[in-house]
Amino acid sequence: MADGIRENRPDGDLEYDEKNSQINEKRGPIEQSYDSIDELSLNQVENDLNVTEADLLQAKEASKSMTLEETREMMTRILAVHEHDPNFPHQIIRKIREFLGNEDVFINPDSHHDLINELKMEAALITNNSPYAEVRAVVDNTDDPTMPSSTIRAWVIGQLFVLALAFINQLFTIRQPGIIVMANVAQLLSYPVGMAAAKFLPDVGFTLFGIRHSINPGPFTKKEHMLITIMANVGWHTPYTNNIIWAQYLPQYFNQSYAGQFSYQILIALGTNFIGYGIAGLCRRFLVYPAYCLWPASLVTIALNTAFHSGKNIPVISPFMKKIMTISRLKFFGYTFLAMFVYFWFPNYIFTAISIFNWMAWIAPDNIHLTAITGMQTGMGINPLPTFDWNILLFDETDPLMVPFFNTVNKTIGCAIATLVVIGIWYTNAWNTGYIPINSNRVFDHFGKRYNVSRAIDHRGLFDAAKYEAYSPANLSAGNIVVYMFFFGIYTATISYAYLYHRHEIAMGFRNLFNSFRKKSKSGGKYEYQDIHNKLMAVYPEVPEWWYTVCLLAAIAFGCAGIAGWETYTSVGVVFYGIALCLLFVVPIGIIKSITGIEVTLNVIAEFIGGTWVAGNALAMNYFKSFGYVTCATALRFTNDLKLAHYVKIAPRHTFWAQMIATLISTFVCTGVLNFQMNKIPDVCTPDQKNHYTCPGINTFFTAAVLWGTVGPPKLFGVNGQYTVILLGFPLGAVVPFIIYFAQKKFPSTSWLRQVHPVVLFYGALTLAPYNLSYVWPAVPVSWFSMIYLKKRYLPFWSKYNYIVSAGFSTGIAIAAIIIFFALQWQEKELVWWGNTVVSSGCEGTPCTRLHLKSGEYFGPRVGDFH
């Protein structure tokens, strides 16, 4: 049967049952054959399991062969893994507790007929599909191992897009405004290219090791398309170490000419780019194989892939006018893409006031208090209707149609709490914040001006105590102070959360990792992952652990060679520090990202430790930051791609080589373009560069390097430091998960309490400085409408179209932004009128402060009193 459609006789009229999104007959009997569940309410089971009718009937059929004891064992495992999983249906957890906690169920099973059969179906659903409606909506629970994926045309198309994306992104990354072309553009454009190749290329090729390789093996497949997307996904990122290269090379910064050497650049780029692969491979058993690791971002990518390649078009009931919708996913994607492509020209170019809809500040744009509280650009963004721009909702890459509703709500609550703290700090002038804009991410001196790092360092870029003491301490805004406090808190909260909520799964991952190194496991498969996707992937040879180990060792060698072979004032120990920091956090952070869609970045903790370890040495701190932060970030990015391939059933070894070669090509292309920028662009990274290659990101990177590496954390957070008290964030983060965990244990039936996520609460606070509540709040009603209303009442409709809308909107914005950039912004063609200038009027254009200094005055400790 089709999703949400029951078979009806030719003479039967159709009637819609709104509650269950089904189509029933007014006349004629409805055919049902539920066998052992005759007494069960089909609608109730559908609601409890959160499944469509087709999924339910499939699970019912599979449950017939399950015994009561098998169901008991499976429910015990499910409860251990999913008891605190906010994505798992709460009703099922309650019924599992009822099932396992009542011994009479097993003594007198006939008295508990309905409960037993419902949980048998849940067990069958988990065994033969995914327990999550989000995954079932876009991921097939079948596979065709003969479908081509690693074909010649896939490799050629994939590497061409890697070349293009790497070239474009590296070329424009130092321009203001810049442009970033991401993998969703390659996914969209590669489809017509692949289809054209399948249509026009001849079927010619060669045979190697008994396998024929043709330039046109037949129809362009979804596996080929996804492999191309995976290549593009690793290829569009520019090496993070390019920031170090620019800071070293430019005369206005460290002025180290050797940084212009290609050999040095490529070694450290390869070191940081590939070190994440080795760790990602070791994390497969923690972050890829478990079913609870959804990786929400990957579902949107798969939805677009499915729209292009799925031949199924199942009619569903629309929530609008209660009509049957038969439009295919591909056409629906086309409509949403076109609609957003056209609409985005308005908030991005024609009428930007509907993007930054800070209408409350327009009432009195020079009113300090009004703009500080309601302003969207420089204030706290307390505004009930702040934007009509979908792109604003994507500011941190957590699409409200993609991530769970509890994520969006927790993030908003965390941001709101932090907003109140910031307002309290600013209005009480704590840490002299009243002399500084309320929500800035810049660093200020004691005159309230931007901190001039050159007045605190010598010609080598090292800390100069005499110059610093004659100048000023570094001062943070109220928003930045709170952000750092919650950053400290989120790291300890992550560790506490992982121990409390996921220790069972982490232990299982270690058992499987240990068993993978043994020639013959004695566990009898006890700890193996048993969901349908792992079973389907079992037919493909897995990538051996030693492949990833070799990659990790090679990356370590590249990194050490780059650091030791030149005068970097840095120890090779920084490479191992980065690995150690990543190994500590990668599994907890990966679990959180795979469940919630948010990523806890290690940049602040890496700067904090590195700046303390090598105080006074900004260049060394840069390496601490790069290897400490980038290692984990790249490991998670590659892990997400491994999950993509896992969902689409691409052979793991094909994915491995696609990632490796795409990253290698991208690294060389980006480094080559970097050399071109350094040697061929006149006046690069200067304020007056005629083509706007002014390097705004490099300026920010250098300032942060000097602040953390030269001035150093001890002066900010050490004994008698300016902001020592915000180190309370560390114990606060460690304690909060325990409070929430035991509250959930105390009140297990309180469904809303189960949705409280301690790490996401802390993450919400990190959106401040420079973002604010206006960027976070608008996602709440959108997420509720999609993830609660539509998903609960119109599940077939939601399953078919939700992720398609997300993909259509995102790619529409991406293509429109590229065209606007090259056609208009590159040519400096501005549209000057009230609708584009009002957003930056008054204090929203130039940040205002609550307190003011007279000429020659400064705030804080007197010169000579700080050291």
XYZ file of N, CA, C and O in Angstrom, residues 223-358:
544
model
N 23.868 6.483 -6.454
C 25.121 6.266 -5.740
C 26.256 7.063 -6.384
O 27.105 7.625 -5.673
N 26.293 7.118 -7.684
C 27.277 7.965 -8.362
C 27.088 9.422 -7.948
O 28.061 10.135 -7.643
N 25.840 9.858 -7.956
C 25.521 11.245 -7.616
C 25.959 11.567 -6.195
O 26.530 12.636 -5.930
N 25.713 10.652 -5.263
C 26.099 10.914 -3.877
C 27.613 10.873 -3.709
O 28.172 11.639 -2.909
N 28.298 10.011 -4.441
C 29.760 9.984 -4.356
C 30.343 11.304 -4.851
O 31.311 11.827 -4.271
N 29.761 11.856 -5.907
C 30.185 13.176 -6.398
C 29.956 14.230 -5.319
O 30.809 15.095 -5.073
N 28.803 14.161 -4.665
C 28.483 15.121 -3.610
C 29.462 15.010 -2.457
O 29.879 16.024 -1.880
N 29.836 13.792 -2.094
C 30.810 13.595 -1.016
C 32.156 14.199 -1.397
O 32.824 14.842 -0.571
N 32.582 14.000 -2.637
C 33.829 14.625 -3.090
C 33.750 16.141 -2.963
O 34.679 16.793 -2.466
N 32.640 16.701 -3.431
C 32.471 18.153 -3.359
C 32.419 18.639 -1.914
O 32.907 19.726 -1.595
N 31.845 17.816 -1.041
C 31.678 18.216 0.353
C 33.002 18.344 1.082
O 33.145 19.173 1.985
N 33.980 17.523 0.728
C 35.303 17.668 1.333
C 36.163 18.647 0.556
O 37.137 19.193 1.091
N 35.802 18.891 -0.717
C 36.645 19.727 -1.560
C 36.406 21.210 -1.464
O 37.286 22.000 -1.811
N 35.217 21.633 -0.994
C 34.939 23.072 -1.007
C 35.587 23.822 0.150
O 35.697 25.041 0.131
N 36.067 23.097 1.162
C 36.694 23.745 2.315
C 38.130 24.154 1.983
O 38.893 23.370 1.417
N 38.480 25.368 2.371
C 39.867 25.820 2.218
C 40.656 25.447 3.465
O 40.090 25.374 4.560
N 41.974 25.176 3.335
C 42.775 24.789 4.504
C 42.780 25.899 5.565
O 43.047 27.066 5.253
N 42.519 25.521 6.797
C 42.506 26.500 7.881
C 43.892 27.111 8.086
O 44.019 28.263 8.508
N 44.939 26.343 7.757
C 46.302 26.836 7.961
C 46.639 28.006 7.043
O 47.658 28.674 7.260
N 45.819 28.258 6.030
C 46.062 29.440 5.196
C 46.009 30.714 6.023
O 46.669 31.710 5.698
N 45.226 30.716 7.085
C 45.201 31.873 7.980
C 46.566 32.104 8.620
O 47.026 33.242 8.757
N 47.215 31.012 9.022
C 48.552 31.131 9.608
C 49.528 31.662 8.568
O 50.371 32.541 8.869
N 49.435 31.134 7.353
C 50.350 31.556 6.284
C 50.238 33.057 6.046
O 51.258 33.772 5.974
N 49.016 33.552 5.915
C 48.825 34.981 5.681
C 49.383 35.806 6.856
O 50.052 36.828 6.637
N 49.093 35.387 8.083
C 49.565 36.147 9.252
C 51.084 36.166 9.317
O 51.690 37.163 9.737
N 51.732 35.084 8.903
C 53.191 35.042 8.894
C 53.772 35.882 7.756
O 54.768 36.590 7.938
N 53.170 35.793 6.602
C 53.777 36.340 5.385
C 53.659 37.851 5.270
O 54.601 38.525 4.825
N 52.518 38.399 5.653
C 52.267 39.814 5.403
C 53.181 40.700 6.255
O 53.369 40.455 7.451
N 53.739 41.762 5.652
C 54.679 42.633 6.391
C 54.024 43.362 7.559
O 54.710 43.688 8.527
N 52.703 43.613 7.475
C 52.056 44.312 8.584
C 51.781 43.393 9.778
O 51.357 43.851 10.824
N 52.054 42.105 9.593
C 51.858 41.159 10.700
C 53.217 40.617 11.145
O 54.052 41.351 11.619
N 53.491 39.315 10.960
C 54.749 38.738 11.444
C 55.900 38.928 10.462
O 57.061 38.789 10.840
N 55.600 39.165 9.185
C 56.624 39.471 8.177
C 57.692 38.381 8.084
O 58.892 38.653 8.108
N 57.264 37.136 7.987
C 58.187 36.010 7.846
C 58.111 35.524 6.396
O 57.178 34.824 6.002
N 59.119 35.865 5.612
C 59.061 35.640 4.162
C 59.036 34.156 3.799
O 58.519 33.784 2.739
N 59.609 33.306 4.665
C 59.634 31.888 4.325
C 58.226 31.289 4.203
O 58.041 30.232 3.594
N 57.214 31.975 4.773
C 55.848 31.467 4.692
C 55.326 31.477 3.258
O 54.295 30.863 2.970
N 56.045 32.151 2.354
C 55.651 32.159 0.953
C 56.121 30.939 0.183
O 55.800 30.789 -0.995
N 56.872 30.054 0.828
C 57.383 28.855 0.159
C 56.282 27.799 0.046
O 55.641 27.442 1.032
N 56.120 27.257 -1.149
C 55.062 26.275 -1.397
C 55.242 25.024 -0.550
O 54.265 24.447 -0.053
N 56.479 24.579 -0.375
C 56.734 23.348 0.378
C 56.257 23.475 1.819
O 55.648 22.541 2.374
N 56.511 24.605 2.420
C 56.057 24.833 3.794
C 54.533 24.874 3.846
O 53.899 24.244 4.702
N 53.942 25.590 2.928
C 52.481 25.738 2.913
C 51.777 24.393 2.741
O 50.810 24.090 3.438
N 52.277 23.579 1.808
C 51.581 22.326 1.505
C 51.752 21.320 2.631
O 50.836 20.532 2.922
N 52.872 21.337 3.304
C 53.090 20.385 4.396
C 52.111 20.622 5.546
O 51.481 19.682 6.039
N 51.996 21.865 5.983
C 51.102 22.096 7.126
C 49.636 21.983 6.711
O 48.782 21.597 7.520
N 49.343 22.293 5.432
C 47.966 22.121 4.951
C 47.589 20.644 4.903
O 46.497 20.249 5.341
N 48.481 19.805 4.371
C 48.217 18.364 4.339
C 48.128 17.795 5.743
O 47.296 16.914 6.029
N 48.970 18.308 6.636
C 48.942 17.807 8.010
C 47.600 18.034 8.680
O 47.024 17.119 9.275
N 47.079 19.258 8.588
C 45.797 19.551 9.252
C 44.610 18.953 8.505
O 43.621 18.566 9.127
N 44.679 18.877 7.171
C 43.550 18.361 6.406
C 43.357 16.858 6.572
O 42.227 16.367 6.606
N 44.466 16.121 6.648
C 44.348 14.656 6.665
C 44.352 14.063 8.065
O 43.989 12.902 8.231
N 44.747 14.845 9.052
C 44.807 14.279 10.401
C 43.413 13.911 10.900
O 43.234 12.981 11.684
N 42.400 14.639 10.394
C 41.032 14.331 10.807
C 40.522 13.020 10.263
O 39.646 12.385 10.875
N 41.062 12.565 9.106
C 40.592 11.309 8.522
C 40.913 10.120 9.414
O 40.091 9.219 9.600
N 42.145 10.108 9.927
C 42.537 8.986 10.770
C 41.634 8.841 11.972
O 41.224 7.737 12.337
N 41.286 9.972 12.564
C 40.414 9.931 13.743
C 38.980 9.612 13.341
O 38.283 8.876 14.046
N 38.529 10.141 12.205
C 37.168 9.847 11.740
C 36.986 8.350 11.527
O 35.941 7.774 11.866
N 37.991 7.692 10.957
C 37.881 6.252 10.731
C 37.769 5.463 12.012
O 36.995 4.499 12.109
N 38.507 5.889 13.033
C 38.445 5.196 14.318
C 37.129 5.450 15.042
O 36.770 4.712 15.958
N 36.415 6.493 14.629
C 35.161 6.856 15.300
C 33.928 6.234 14.653
O 32.812 6.518 15.090
N 34.103 5.422 13.635
C 32.943 4.872 12.926
C 32.007 4.122 13.863
O 30.784 4.216 13.744
N 32.559 3.375 14.794
C 31.729 2.558 15.679
C 31.002 3.383 16.730
O 30.087 2.886 17.391
N 31.409 4.628 16.886
C 30.741 5.520 17.830
C 29.738 6.436 17.136
O 28.709 6.777 17.713
N 30.043 6.839 15.891
C 29.301 7.933 15.270
C 28.653 7.595 13.927
O 27.848 8.387 13.437
N 28.978 6.463 13.334
C 28.415 6.105 12.026
C 27.481 4.904 12.138
O 26.335 4.956 11.685
N 27.955 3.843 12.736
C 27.155 2.617 12.793
C 25.908 2.720 13.675
O 24.864 2.164 13.315
N 25.950 3.381 14.839
C 24.751 3.408 15.703
C 23.577 4.113 15.025
O 23.729 5.169 14.409
N 22.387 3.543 15.172
C 21.195 4.118 14.546
C 20.813 5.450 15.164
O 20.235 6.308 14.476
N 21.120 5.654 16.455
C 20.720 6.903 17.106
C 21.516 8.099 16.585
O 21.133 9.252 16.827
N 22.618 7.848 15.883
C 23.396 8.934 15.276
C 22.748 9.291 13.938
O 23.088 8.738 12.889
N 21.798 10.228 13.978
C 21.017 10.571 12.795
C 21.801 11.408 11.793
O 21.655 11.261 10.592
N 22.620 12.355 12.283
C 23.295 13.356 11.452
C 22.264 14.101 10.608
O 22.147 13.878 9.385
N 21.471 14.998 11.204
C 20.357 15.659 10.505
C 20.736 16.331 9.196
O 19.953 16.307 8.240
N 21.924 16.937 9.126
C 22.315 17.628 7.889
C 22.382 16.667 6.715
O 22.092 17.038 5.569
N 22.761 15.427 6.974
C 22.874 14.461 5.885
C 21.515 14.102 5.306
O 21.412 13.723 4.129
N 20.456 14.229 6.100
C 19.120 13.855 5.626
C 18.635 14.800 4.526
O 17.939 14.383 3.607
N 19.000 16.077 4.617
C 18.625 17.036 3.573
C 19.349 16.703 2.271
O 18.770 16.744 1.184
N 20.630 16.351 2.387
C 21.404 15.973 1.206
C 20.803 14.738 0.537
O 20.675 14.675 -0.694
N 20.417 13.758 1.350
C 19.824 12.536 0.804
C 18.463 12.827 0.188
O 18.094 12.247 -0.844
N 17.708 13.719 0.807
C 16.383 14.066 0.267
C 16.503 14.632 -1.140
O 15.708 14.290 -2.034
N 17.479 15.509 -1.349
C 17.678 16.068 -2.691
C 18.111 14.980 -3.668
O 17.648 14.926 -4.810
N 18.992 14.099 -3.207
C 19.426 12.988 -4.046
C 18.242 12.092 -4.426
O 18.102 11.653 -5.573
N 17.361 11.840 -3.445
C 16.180 11.017 -3.688
C 15.234 11.689 -4.672
O 14.633 11.034 -5.533
N 15.089 13.003 -4.559
C 14.205 13.736 -5.470
C 14.652 13.573 -6.917
O 13.834 13.452 -7.830
N 15.965 13.533 -7.128
C 16.484 13.408 -8.483
C 16.355 11.987 -9.031
O 16.195 11.803 -10.242
N 16.433 10.993 -8.159
C 16.584 9.625 -8.660
C 15.439 8.671 -8.333
O 15.406 7.572 -8.871
N 14.543 9.066 -7.447
C 13.466 8.150 -7.074
C 12.354 8.177 -8.117
O 11.875 9.231 -8.516
N 11.930 6.994 -8.515
C 10.818 6.904 -9.459
C 9.475 6.833 -8.763
O 8.430 6.889 -9.419
N 9.495 6.711 -7.415
C 8.248 6.600 -6.672
C 7.588 7.966 -6.536
O 8.254 8.965 -6.306
N 6.285 7.979 -6.668
C 5.522 9.208 -6.453
C 4.201 8.833 -5.781
O 3.179 8.629 -6.444
N 4.253 8.720 -4.466
C 3.108 8.244 -3.701
C 2.195 9.415 -3.355
O 2.648 10.412 -2.791
N 0.906 9.345 -3.671
C -0.025 10.431 -3.310
C -0.134 10.581 -1.796
O -0.138 9.592 -1.055
N -0.203 11.802 -1.322
C -0.348 12.081 0.107
C -1.374 13.188 0.300
O -1.652 13.965 -0.615
N -1.907 13.249 1.498
C -2.872 14.285 1.826
C -2.151 15.562 2.230
O -1.257 15.555 3.061
N -2.536 16.657 1.628
C -1.951 17.958 1.953
C -2.684 18.575 3.139
O -3.910 18.470 3.243
N -1.978 19.244 4.036
C -2.647 19.956 5.131
C -3.352 21.224 4.647
O -4.125 21.822 5.390
N -3.068 21.611 3.430
C -3.659 22.807 2.863
C -4.837 22.400 1.962
O -4.642 21.736 0.957
N -6.032 22.765 2.347
C -7.250 22.466 1.608
C -7.594 20.980 1.636
O -8.525 20.536 0.981
N -6.842 20.180 2.376
C -7.126 18.748 2.540
C -7.218 18.011 1.208
O -8.030 17.111 1.025
N -6.373 18.399 0.269
C -6.392 17.777 -1.054
C -5.280 16.740 -1.173
O -4.291 16.783 -0.449
N -5.477 15.818 -2.099
C -4.452 14.820 -2.368
C -3.388 15.455 -3.257
O -3.692 16.011 -4.302
N -2.103 15.348 -2.829
C -1.002 15.893 -3.617
C -0.278 14.760 -4.319
O 0.185 13.814 -3.679
N -0.174 14.878 -5.620
C 0.505 13.860 -6.419
C 1.775 14.391 -7.064
O 2.427 13.671 -7.823
N 2.135 15.621 -6.774
C 3.333 16.210 -7.363
C 4.563 15.445 -6.885
O 4.692 15.109 -5.712
N 5.473 15.163 -7.776
C 6.672 14.397 -7.431
C 7.627 15.248 -6.602
O 7.543 16.477 -6.593
N 8.540 14.571 -5.936
C 9.539 15.282 -5.136
C 10.416 16.172 -6.007
O 10.784 17.277 -5.602
N 10.748 15.698 -7.187
C 11.612 16.482 -8.065
C 10.927 17.771 -8.505
O 11.528 18.849 -8.487
N 9.660 17.683 -8.896
C 8.941 18.891 -9.279
C 8.768 19.830 -8.091
O 8.892 21.057 -8.226
N 8.476 19.250 -6.926
C 8.310 20.073 -5.730
C 9.612 20.795 -5.392
O 9.612 21.970 -5.013
N 10.733 20.082 -5.551
C 12.032 20.727 -5.361
C 12.208 21.876 -6.349
O 12.669 22.961 -5.988
N 11.829 21.648 -7.600
C 11.958 22.698 -8.597
C 11.158 23.936 -8.253
O 11.642 25.064 -8.394
N 9.939 23.725 -7.763
C 9.090 24.863 -7.390
C 9.678 25.625 -6.198
O 9.714 26.861 -6.187
N 10.112 24.896 -5.167
C 10.664 25.567 -3.980
C 11.990 26.246 -4.306
O 12.275 27.340 -3.813
N 12.795 25.604 -5.135
C 14.062 26.212 -5.550
C 13.805 27.516 -6.306
O 14.418 28.548 -6.009
N 12.915 27.474 -7.277
C 12.625 28.662 -8.081
C 12.027 29.775 -7.231
O 12.403 30.950 -7.370
N 11.112 29.411 -6.333
C 10.479 30.420 -5.477
C 11.511 31.121 -4.610
O 11.521 32.357 -4.504
N 12.407 30.355 -3.975
C 13.412 30.975 -3.116
C 14.463 31.714 -3.929
O 14.965 32.765 -3.503
N 14.810 31.197 -5.114
C 15.777 31.886 -5.970
C 15.279 33.293 -6.303
O 16.039 34.268 -6.238
N 14.015 33.412 -6.653
C 13.448 34.723 -6.995
C 13.313 35.587 -5.748
O 13.704 36.759 -5.744
N 12.793 35.010 -4.671
C 12.521 35.796 -3.465
C 13.804 36.324 -2.827
O 13.831 37.460 -2.323
N 14.879 35.536 -2.870
C 16.096 35.925 -2.152
C 16.721 37.199 -2.695
O 17.486 37.866 -1.996
N 16.412 37.589 -3.918
C 16.913 38.848 -4.454
C 16.408 40.040 -3.632
O 17.108 41.061 -3.546
N 15.262 39.906 -3.028
C 14.717 41.019 -2.256
C 15.457 41.217 -0.935
O 16.019 42.303 -0.702
N 15.512 40.223 -0.034
C 16.227 40.478 1.223
C 17.735 40.619 1.059
O 18.397 41.250 1.897
N 18.303 40.086 -0.010
C 19.750 40.130 -0.159
C 20.243 41.331 -0.963
O 21.405 41.719 -0.840
N 19.353 41.949 -1.777
C 19.829 43.042 -2.611
C 18.820 44.168 -2.789
O 19.143 45.344 -2.582
N 17.600 43.838 -3.142
C 16.624 44.868 -3.515
C 16.052 45.587 -2.303
O 15.926 46.821 -2.301
N 15.725 44.834 -1.249
C 15.032 45.403 -0.086
C 15.565 44.722 1.175
O 14.911 43.891 1.788
N 16.787 45.088 1.570
C 17.461 44.378 2.660
C 16.804 44.608 4.018
O 17.097 43.880 4.965
N 15.921 45.577 4.105
C 15.242 45.824 5.380
C 14.334 44.668 5.770
O 14.019 44.506 6.955
N 13.895 43.858 4.825
C 13.074 42.702 5.204
C 13.947 41.549 5.690
O 13.429 40.566 6.230
N 15.257 41.663 5.504
C 16.181 40.685 6.081
C 16.532 41.092 7.509
O 16.306 40.350 8.454
N 17.075 42.287 7.653
C 17.355 42.858 8.976
C 16.164 43.744 9.325
O 16.212 44.972 9.192
N 15.082 43.125 9.764
C 13.834 43.854 9.991
C 13.822 44.410 11.423
O 12.993 44.035 12.254
N 14.768 45.309 11.686
C 14.883 45.902 13.024
C 13.949 47.110 13.154
O 14.366 48.216 13.488
